[in-house]
Amino acid sequence: MYLRFVNDSKMAGRPKIFDEQEVVDKAVNVFWTKGYETASADELLEAMGIGKGSFYLAFKGGKKELYEKSLRQYSDRFNKQFLYDISVSDDPIQLIRNFFMALADDPKSKQMKGCYIGNALVQLSDGDADTKLIAAGLLSGMEDIFTSVIRKAQAQKKLKNKTKPEVLGKYLINLWNGVNVTRRSNPGDQYLREVLEMSLQVLN
Amino acid sequence: MYLRFVNDSKMAGRPKIFDEQEVVDKAVNVFWTKGYETASADELLEAMGIGKGSFYLAFKGGKKELYEKSLRQYSDRFNKQFLYDISVSDDPIQLIRNFFMALADDPKSKQMKGCYIGNALVQLSDGDADTKLIAAGLLSGMEDIFTSVIRKAQAQKKLKNKTKPEVLGKYLINLWNGVNVTRRSNPGDQYLREVLEMSLQVLN
DNA sequence: TATATTATGTACTAATCAGTACAAAAAGGA
DNA sequence: TCCTTTTTGTACTGATTAGTACATAATATA
């Protein structure tokens, strides 16, 4: 149990000129295009629109804390949207198929960026093992979503494939990881769509 | 047409105390565990066992040239071994299956390192677009090996699957890319082997 | 042995890095 | 208005970065 102070209008002292979620979002953009190591603090601060004083006061853990918060915030928002789309869909399995197929339609600029979370797993060195663990956990969360959709669809006889949901879930996160690397090397490849269609036949 | 001078015993001047291929190999180890950006020149030089004078004389392009050479050298050796194994195998398709399944048996330390070439594709920032292109080309070379094995096996009626060899080749390099990310997050996962078996059923 | 050539080790440089120190600014409350 | 609290901007620090300059070492040849 702890108290969390937020700077609402009742709080004394000079008011914050920024919203933490907003600046974290802006940091995501920088980290995503430049990578954790390559993104300099100055660069991040400029994109976030705040100075060093404000930054190191709000993010006592510095660049590392900012990055970890950005991973969690990105993942949380992604998952919430995904879970919502699933909840309102009358065919979640088809939704997942579309979700993957859409990867081939992204503009080249997005294809080159890969998965924000997967990048962390590959880009971080052993010195940042703890942050790597966070990324692994977040990807595992996405895998759990796949698994639960599959389990439900199987229970409702809406999916013929009888493979264990855990295995199909891992199959899908592995497909996700693969495509997000592969499409970097040759964005817009005519064959990638066929690969996706082939890979998704397990959902028929 | 150009002349390439090698420091054999007939050459004048102080003899090199190192073999270029050998020190590049040692650099591969450092780059692989630490990543391109995180591997410092000092660290690389210590692992390579040479001083700055020698290094910047032999590698005029500095760290970047060393990295690109390491990518090519690693890939060339990998492909040569792979092509040799294929050439002496009486069932290349089964060889590829075993090749992938072996990924699940690697020690954790190796699982965490991923694919040396794939890492480059994900770790390099836009500022190193040219090096990224090299990595993409090298992965494409591996894809070509898959494709040619499949084409030949189909022609010899040793592979039932009638999918275009180019698509199956890309499917396999995509599987390679995926597994090399996925296994980083949870090395030794019981389900990964089942995912691989499922993914490789296309080779039945 | 003298000379040309190539390689080596060390000292140095200039830039950049993440992070800190701290005075000034901007608010609320008395 | 003055005091307290919090945020902000700037100047600074010390470490580390990749890379360079250059004197010296070690060889082949004449």
Coordinates of C-alpha atoms (C1' of nucleotides) in Angstrom, one line a residue:
Chain A
M1 CA 0.0 0.0 0.0
Y2 CA 1.4 3.4 -1.0
L3 CA 0.2 6.8 -1.8
R4 CA 0.5 8.1 -5.3
F5 CA 0.6 11.9 -5.7
V6 CA -0.7 13.2 -8.9
N7 CA -0.4 16.8 -9.9
D8 CA -4.0 17.8 -10.1
S9 CA -5.2 21.4 -9.7
K10 CA -5.3 21.2 -5.9
M11 CA -1.6 20.5 -5.6
A12 CA 0.7 23.2 -4.4
G13 CA 3.9 24.1 -6.3
R14 CA 4.6 24.9 -9.9
P15 CA 2.3 22.9 -12.3
K16 CA 3.6 20.2 -14.7
I17 CA 3.6 21.4 -18.3
F18 CA 3.3 17.9 -19.6
D19 CA 1.2 14.7 -19.3
E20 CA 3.2 11.7 -18.5
Q21 CA 1.3 9.3 -20.8
E22 CA 1.6 11.7 -23.7
V23 CA 5.3 12.2 -23.4
V24 CA 5.8 8.4 -23.0
D25 CA 3.9 8.0 -26.3
K26 CA 6.3 10.5 -27.9
A27 CA 9.2 8.5 -26.5
V28 CA 7.8 5.3 -28.1
N29 CA 8.2 6.9 -31.5
V30 CA 11.8 7.7 -30.9
F31 CA 12.7 4.3 -29.4
W32 CA 10.8 2.5 -32.1
T33 CA 12.6 4.1 -35.0
K34 CA 16.0 4.4 -33.4
G35 CA 16.2 1.5 -30.9
Y36 CA 16.8 1.8 -27.2
E37 CA 20.6 2.1 -27.2
T38 CA 20.8 4.5 -30.2
A39 CA 18.0 6.8 -29.0
S40 CA 19.9 9.5 -27.0
A41 CA 18.4 11.2 -24.0
D42 CA 18.7 14.6 -25.7
E43 CA 16.8 13.3 -28.7
L44 CA 14.1 11.8 -26.5
L45 CA 13.7 15.0 -24.5
E46 CA 13.4 17.1 -27.6
A47 CA 10.7 14.8 -29.0
M48 CA 8.9 14.7 -25.6
G49 CA 9.1 18.5 -25.4
I50 CA 10.5 18.7 -21.9
G51 CA 13.9 19.6 -20.4
K52 CA 16.3 17.6 -18.3
G53 CA 15.1 19.0 -15.0
S54 CA 11.5 17.9 -15.6
F55 CA 12.5 14.6 -17.0
Y56 CA 14.8 13.4 -14.3
L57 CA 12.3 14.5 -11.7
A58 CA 9.4 12.6 -13.2
F59 CA 11.5 9.6 -14.3
K60 CA 13.9 9.0 -11.5
G61 CA 15.2 5.9 -13.2
G62 CA 16.2 7.9 -16.3
K63 CA 16.2 6.5 -19.8
K64 CA 15.7 3.0 -18.6
E65 CA 12.6 3.7 -16.6
L66 CA 11.2 5.7 -19.5
Y67 CA 11.8 2.7 -21.8
E68 CA 10.2 0.2 -19.5
K69 CA 7.2 2.4 -19.1
S70 CA 7.0 2.9 -22.8
L71 CA 7.0 -0.9 -23.3
R72 CA 4.2 -1.4 -20.8
Q73 CA 2.1 1.5 -22.0
Y74 CA 2.4 0.4 -25.6
S75 CA 1.6 -3.2 -24.8
D76 CA -1.3 -2.3 -22.6
R77 CA -2.9 -0.1 -25.2
F78 CA -2.3 -2.7 -27.9
N79 CA -3.8 -5.5 -25.9
K80 CA -6.8 -3.4 -24.8
Q81 CA -7.6 -2.6 -28.4
F82 CA -7.1 -6.2 -29.4
L83 CA -9.3 -7.6 -26.7
Y84 CA -12.0 -5.1 -27.5
D85 CA -11.9 -6.0 -31.2
I86 CA -12.2 -9.6 -30.2
S87 CA -15.0 -9.0 -27.8
V88 CA -17.2 -7.3 -30.4
S89 CA -16.3 -9.7 -33.2
D90 CA -18.7 -12.5 -34.1
D91 CA -15.7 -14.5 -35.5
P92 CA -12.6 -13.9 -33.5
I93 CA -10.6 -16.5 -35.4
Q94 CA -11.3 -14.7 -38.6
L95 CA -10.3 -11.5 -36.8
I96 CA -6.9 -13.0 -36.0
R97 CA -6.5 -14.1 -39.6
N98 CA -7.2 -10.5 -40.8
F99 CA -4.9 -9.2 -38.1
F100 CA -2.0 -11.1 -39.5
M101 CA -2.8 -10.5 -43.1
A102 CA -2.9 -6.8 -42.5
L103 CA 0.8 -7.0 -41.7
A104 CA 1.5 -7.4 -45.4
D105 CA -0.4 -4.2 -46.2
D106 CA 1.4 -1.9 -43.9
P107 CA 3.4 0.9 -45.6
K108 CA 7.1 0.2 -46.0
S109 CA 8.0 2.6 -43.3
K110 CA 6.0 0.6 -40.8
Q111 CA 7.2 -2.8 -42.1
M112 CA 10.8 -1.7 -41.4
K113 CA 10.1 -1.0 -37.8
G114 CA 9.1 -4.4 -36.7
C115 CA 7.2 -5.1 -33.4
Y116 CA 7.9 -2.6 -30.6
I117 CA 8.1 -5.3 -28.0
G118 CA 9.9 -7.9 -30.1
N119 CA 12.5 -5.3 -30.9
A120 CA 13.3 -4.9 -27.2
L121 CA 13.8 -8.7 -26.9
V122 CA 16.4 -8.6 -29.7
Q123 CA 18.0 -5.2 -29.2
L124 CA 18.7 -5.3 -25.5
S125 CA 22.1 -6.6 -24.4
D126 CA 22.7 -8.9 -21.4
G127 CA 23.2 -5.8 -19.2
D128 CA 19.5 -5.0 -19.5
A129 CA 18.3 -8.5 -18.7
D130 CA 15.6 -7.2 -16.4
T131 CA 14.1 -5.0 -19.2
K132 CA 14.3 -8.0 -21.5
L133 CA 12.3 -10.0 -19.0
I134 CA 9.6 -7.3 -19.1
A135 CA 9.5 -7.5 -22.9
A136 CA 9.3 -11.3 -22.7
G137 CA 6.4 -11.1 -20.3
L138 CA 4.5 -8.6 -22.5
L139 CA 4.9 -10.9 -25.6
S140 CA 3.7 -13.7 -23.4
G141 CA 0.6 -11.6 -22.6
M142 CA -0.1 -11.4 -26.3
E143 CA 0.4 -15.1 -26.6
D144 CA -2.1 -15.6 -23.9
I145 CA -4.7 -13.7 -25.8
F146 CA -4.2 -15.9 -28.8
T147 CA -4.4 -19.0 -26.6
S148 CA -7.6 -17.9 -25.0
V149 CA -9.3 -17.1 -28.3
I150 CA -8.4 -20.5 -29.6
R151 CA -9.5 -22.3 -26.5
K152 CA -12.9 -20.6 -26.6
A153 CA -13.3 -21.3 -30.4
Q154 CA -12.4 -24.9 -29.9
A155 CA -14.9 -25.3 -27.0
Q156 CA -17.6 -23.7 -29.2
K157 CA -16.7 -26.0 -32.1
K158 CA -15.9 -23.0 -34.2
L159 CA -12.3 -24.2 -34.9
K160 CA -11.7 -27.6 -36.4
N161 CA -8.0 -27.8 -35.5
K162 CA -7.7 -29.8 -32.3
T163 CA -4.2 -28.8 -31.4
K164 CA -3.7 -27.8 -27.8
P165 CA -4.5 -24.1 -27.4
E166 CA -1.1 -23.4 -25.8
V167 CA 0.7 -24.8 -28.8
L168 CA -1.5 -22.9 -31.3
G169 CA -1.0 -19.8 -29.2
K170 CA 2.7 -20.2 -29.3
Y171 CA 2.5 -21.0 -33.0
L172 CA 0.8 -17.6 -33.5
I173 CA 3.2 -15.5 -31.4
N174 CA 6.0 -17.3 -33.3
L175 CA 4.4 -16.3 -36.6
W176 CA 4.1 -12.8 -35.3
N177 CA 7.8 -12.7 -34.3
G178 CA 8.8 -14.2 -37.6
V179 CA 6.8 -11.9 -39.9
N180 CA 8.0 -8.8 -37.9
V181 CA 11.6 -9.8 -38.7
T182 CA 11.1 -11.1 -42.2
R183 CA 9.1 -8.1 -43.5
R184 CA 11.9 -5.8 -42.5
S185 CA 14.3 -7.4 -45.0
N186 CA 12.0 -7.2 -48.0
P187 CA 8.9 -5.1 -47.3
G188 CA 6.2 -5.6 -49.8
D189 CA 7.5 -9.0 -51.0
Q190 CA 4.9 -10.6 -53.2
Y191 CA 5.5 -14.0 -51.5
L192 CA 5.0 -12.8 -47.9
R193 CA 1.2 -12.7 -48.3
E194 CA 1.2 -16.3 -49.6
V195 CA 3.4 -17.3 -46.7
L196 CA 0.9 -15.7 -44.3
E197 CA -2.0 -17.5 -46.0
M198 CA -0.2 -20.7 -45.7
S199 CA 0.8 -20.2 -42.1
L200 CA -2.8 -19.3 -41.2
Q201 CA -4.3 -22.5 -42.6
V202 CA -4.0 -24.0 -39.1
L203 CA -6.9 -21.7 -38.2
N204 CA -9.2 -23.3 -40.8
Chain B
M1 CA 40.6 -5.6 -61.7
Y2 CA 42.8 -4.8 -58.7
L3 CA 45.7 -6.2 -56.8
R4 CA 45.3 -7.5 -53.4
F5 CA 48.3 -7.6 -51.2
V6 CA 48.5 -10.3 -48.6
N7 CA 51.2 -10.4 -45.9
D8 CA 52.8 -13.7 -46.9
S9 CA 56.4 -14.4 -46.0
K10 CA 57.7 -12.8 -49.1
M11 CA 56.4 -9.3 -48.2
A12 CA 58.6 -6.6 -46.8
G13 CA 57.9 -4.9 -43.6
R14 CA 57.0 -6.0 -40.1
P15 CA 54.9 -9.1 -40.2
K16 CA 51.2 -9.1 -39.0
I17 CA 50.8 -10.8 -35.7
F18 CA 47.2 -11.9 -36.5
D19 CA 45.1 -13.6 -39.1
E20 CA 42.3 -11.5 -40.3
Q21 CA 39.7 -14.3 -40.5
E22 CA 40.6 -15.4 -37.0
V23 CA 40.2 -12.0 -35.4
V24 CA 36.9 -11.5 -37.3
D25 CA 35.7 -14.7 -35.8
K26 CA 36.6 -13.4 -32.4
A27 CA 34.7 -10.2 -33.1
V28 CA 31.6 -12.2 -34.1
N29 CA 31.5 -13.6 -30.5
V30 CA 31.5 -10.1 -29.1
F31 CA 29.0 -8.6 -31.6
W32 CA 26.7 -11.6 -31.1
T33 CA 26.5 -11.4 -27.3
K34 CA 26.6 -7.6 -27.0
G35 CA 25.0 -6.3 -30.2
Y36 CA 26.6 -4.0 -32.7
E37 CA 26.0 -0.7 -30.9
T38 CA 26.8 -2.0 -27.4
A39 CA 30.0 -3.7 -28.4
S40 CA 32.7 -1.1 -27.8
A41 CA 35.9 -0.8 -29.9
D42 CA 38.1 -1.4 -26.9
E43 CA 36.1 -4.5 -26.0
L44 CA 36.4 -5.8 -29.5
L45 CA 40.1 -5.1 -29.7
E46 CA 40.8 -6.9 -26.5
A47 CA 38.8 -10.0 -27.7
M48 CA 40.6 -9.9 -31.0
G49 CA 44.0 -9.5 -29.2
I50 CA 45.3 -6.6 -31.3
G51 CA 45.9 -3.0 -30.6
K52 CA 44.3 0.1 -32.2
G53 CA 47.2 0.7 -34.5
S54 CA 46.9 -2.7 -36.1
F55 CA 43.2 -2.6 -36.2
Y56 CA 42.6 0.7 -37.9
L57 CA 45.4 -0.2 -40.4
A58 CA 43.7 -3.5 -41.3
F59 CA 40.1 -2.2 -41.1
K60 CA 40.2 1.3 -42.5
G61 CA 36.4 1.5 -42.1
G62 CA 36.7 0.9 -38.4
K63 CA 34.0 -0.8 -36.4
K64 CA 31.5 -0.7 -39.2
E65 CA 33.8 -2.5 -41.7
L66 CA 34.6 -5.1 -39.1
Y67 CA 30.9 -5.7 -38.4
E68 CA 30.1 -6.1 -42.1
K69 CA 33.0 -8.4 -42.7
S70 CA 31.9 -10.4 -39.7
L71 CA 28.3 -10.7 -41.1
R72 CA 29.6 -12.0 -44.4
Q73 CA 32.2 -14.3 -43.0
Y74 CA 29.7 -15.8 -40.6
S75 CA 27.1 -16.2 -43.3
D76 CA 29.5 -17.7 -45.8
R77 CA 30.8 -20.3 -43.4
F78 CA 27.3 -21.1 -42.3
N79 CA 26.0 -21.6 -45.8
K80 CA 29.0 -23.6 -46.9
Q81 CA 28.5 -26.0 -44.1
F82 CA 24.8 -26.2 -44.8
L83 CA 25.2 -26.8 -48.5
Y84 CA 27.8 -29.5 -47.7
D85 CA 25.4 -31.2 -45.3
I86 CA 22.7 -31.1 -47.9
S87 CA 25.0 -32.4 -50.6
V88 CA 26.0 -35.5 -48.7
S89 CA 22.5 -36.1 -47.3
D90 CA 20.2 -38.7 -49.0
D91 CA 17.2 -36.9 -47.6
P92 CA 17.8 -33.1 -47.6
I93 CA 14.2 -32.4 -46.6
Q94 CA 14.6 -34.5 -43.5
L95 CA 17.9 -32.7 -42.9
I96 CA 16.1 -29.3 -42.9
R97 CA 13.6 -30.7 -40.5
N98 CA 16.3 -31.9 -38.1
F99 CA 18.1 -28.5 -38.6
F100 CA 15.1 -26.7 -37.2
M101 CA 14.2 -29.2 -34.5
A102 CA 17.8 -28.8 -33.2
L103 CA 17.0 -25.2 -32.4
A104 CA 15.0 -26.4 -29.4
D105 CA 17.9 -28.4 -28.1
D106 CA 20.4 -25.6 -27.9
P107 CA 21.6 -24.6 -24.5
K108 CA 19.9 -21.6 -23.0
S109 CA 22.9 -19.5 -23.5
K110 CA 22.7 -20.0 -27.3
Q111 CA 18.9 -19.7 -27.4
M112 CA 19.2 -16.2 -25.9
K113 CA 21.6 -15.1 -28.7
G114 CA 19.3 -15.5 -31.7
C115 CA 20.4 -15.5 -35.3
Y116 CA 23.6 -13.5 -35.9
I117 CA 22.3 -12.2 -39.2
G118 CA 18.7 -11.7 -38.1
N119 CA 19.9 -9.7 -35.1
A120 CA 21.6 -7.2 -37.4
L121 CA 18.4 -6.7 -39.2
V122 CA 16.6 -5.8 -36.0
Q123 CA 19.3 -4.1 -34.1
L124 CA 20.7 -1.7 -36.6
S125 CA 19.1 1.8 -36.8
D126 CA 18.2 3.7 -39.9
G127 CA 21.7 5.3 -39.8
D128 CA 23.1 1.9 -40.8
A129 CA 20.7 1.2 -43.6
D130 CA 23.5 0.0 -45.9
T131 CA 24.6 -2.6 -43.3
K132 CA 21.0 -3.6 -42.9
L133 CA 20.8 -4.2 -46.6
I134 CA 23.8 -6.6 -46.4
A135 CA 22.1 -8.5 -43.6
A136 CA 18.9 -8.7 -45.6
G137 CA 20.9 -10.0 -48.6
L138 CA 22.6 -12.7 -46.5
L139 CA 19.2 -13.9 -45.0
S140 CA 17.9 -14.0 -48.6
G141 CA 20.9 -16.2 -49.5
M142 CA 19.8 -18.7 -46.8
E143 CA 16.2 -18.5 -48.1
D144 CA 17.6 -19.4 -51.6
I145 CA 19.1 -22.5 -50.2
F146 CA 15.8 -23.6 -48.7
T147 CA 14.1 -22.8 -52.0
S148 CA 16.5 -24.8 -54.1
V149 CA 16.3 -27.9 -51.8
I150 CA 12.5 -27.7 -52.0
R151 CA 12.5 -27.3 -55.8
K152 CA 14.8 -30.2 -56.3
A153 CA 12.8 -32.4 -53.9
Q154 CA 9.6 -31.6 -55.6
A155 CA 11.1 -32.4 -59.0
Q156 CA 12.2 -35.7 -57.7
K157 CA 8.8 -36.4 -56.2
K158 CA 10.4 -36.6 -52.8
L159 CA 8.1 -33.9 -51.4
K160 CA 4.3 -34.1 -51.6
N161 CA 3.7 -30.5 -50.9
K162 CA 3.1 -28.7 -54.2
T163 CA 3.4 -25.2 -53.0
K164 CA 5.7 -22.9 -55.0
P165 CA 9.3 -23.4 -53.9
E166 CA 9.7 -19.6 -53.5
V167 CA 6.8 -19.6 -51.1
L168 CA 8.0 -22.6 -49.1
G169 CA 11.5 -21.1 -49.0
K170 CA 10.1 -17.8 -47.6
Y171 CA 8.0 -19.8 -45.2
L172 CA 11.1 -21.5 -43.8
I173 CA 13.2 -18.4 -43.5
N174 CA 10.2 -16.8 -41.7
L175 CA 10.0 -19.8 -39.4
W176 CA 13.8 -19.4 -38.8
N177 CA 13.3 -15.7 -38.0
G178 CA 10.4 -16.4 -35.7
V179 CA 12.0 -19.2 -33.7
N180 CA 15.1 -17.1 -33.2
V181 CA 13.1 -14.4 -31.6
T182 CA 10.6 -16.6 -29.7
R183 CA 13.2 -18.8 -28.1
R184 CA 14.9 -15.8 -26.6
S185 CA 11.9 -15.0 -24.5
N186 CA 11.4 -18.5 -23.0
P187 CA 14.3 -20.8 -23.8
G188 CA 13.5 -24.4 -23.2
D189 CA 9.8 -23.9 -23.4
Q190 CA 8.1 -27.3 -23.6
Y191 CA 5.7 -26.1 -26.3
L192 CA 8.3 -24.7 -28.7
R193 CA 9.2 -28.2 -29.9
E194 CA 5.5 -28.9 -30.6
V195 CA 5.3 -25.6 -32.5
L196 CA 8.3 -26.6 -34.6
E197 CA 6.8 -30.0 -35.3
M198 CA 3.6 -28.4 -36.3
S199 CA 5.3 -25.8 -38.5
L200 CA 7.4 -28.4 -40.3
Q201 CA 4.4 -30.6 -41.3
V202 CA 4.4 -28.6 -44.6
L203 CA 7.6 -30.7 -45.4
N204 CA 5.7 -34.0 -45.2
Chain C
dT1 C1' 74.8 -3.1 -42.6
dA2 C1' 71.7 0.5 -44.6
dT3 C1' 67.2 1.4 -46.5
dA4 C1' 62.5 0.8 -47.6
dT5 C1' 58.3 -1.0 -46.0
dT6 C1' 54.8 -2.5 -43.1
dA7 C1' 52.8 -3.4 -38.5
dT8 C1' 52.4 -2.2 -33.7
dG9 C1' 51.6 0.2 -29.3
dT10 C1' 50.6 4.3 -26.9
dA11 C1' 49.2 8.8 -26.2
dC12 C1' 46.0 11.8 -27.5
dT13 C1' 41.5 14.2 -29.3
dA14 C1' 37.1 15.8 -29.9
dA15 C1' 32.5 14.4 -29.5
dT16 C1' 28.9 12.5 -27.1
dC17 C1' 26.8 10.1 -23.5
dA18 C1' 23.6 9.8 -19.3
dG19 C1' 23.0 12.0 -15.4
dT20 C1' 23.5 15.9 -11.5
dA21 C1' 23.4 20.4 -9.1
dC22 C1' 21.0 24.3 -8.4
dA23 C1' 19.0 28.7 -8.9
dA24 C1' 14.8 30.6 -10.7
dA25 C1' 9.9 30.2 -11.8
dA26 C1' 5.2 29.3 -10.8
dA27 C1' 1.7 27.8 -8.2
dG28 C1' -1.3 27.4 -3.4
dG29 C1' -2.1 28.8 1.2
dA30 C1' -1.7 31.7 5.3
Chain D
dT1 C1' 2.7 39.8 0.6
dC2 C1' 5.5 36.1 2.1
dC3 C1' 6.4 31.2 2.8
dT4 C1' 6.2 26.5 1.2
dT5 C1' 6.1 23.3 -2.4
dT6 C1' 6.9 21.5 -6.9
dT7 C1' 8.6 22.1 -11.6
dT8 C1' 11.6 23.9 -14.8
dG9 C1' 15.8 25.3 -17.5
dT10 C1' 20.6 25.6 -17.7
dA11 C1' 25.2 24.9 -16.7
dC12 C1' 28.1 21.5 -15.5
dT13 C1' 30.5 16.8 -14.7
dG14 C1' 32.9 12.7 -15.4
dA15 C1' 32.9 8.7 -18.1
dT16 C1' 33.1 6.6 -22.4
dT17 C1' 33.0 6.8 -27.3
dA18 C1' 35.2 5.9 -32.0
dG19 C1' 39.0 7.3 -34.2
dT20 C1' 43.9 9.7 -35.2
dA21 C1' 48.9 10.8 -34.9
dC22 C1' 53.1 9.2 -34.6
dA23 C1' 57.3 7.2 -32.9
dT24 C1' 59.1 2.7 -32.8
dA25 C1' 59.6 -2.3 -34.0
dA26 C1' 60.3 -5.9 -37.1
dT27 C1' 60.9 -7.7 -41.4
dA28 C1' 62.8 -8.1 -46.8
dT29 C1' 65.9 -6.5 -50.0
dA30 C1' 70.0 -4.3 -51.7

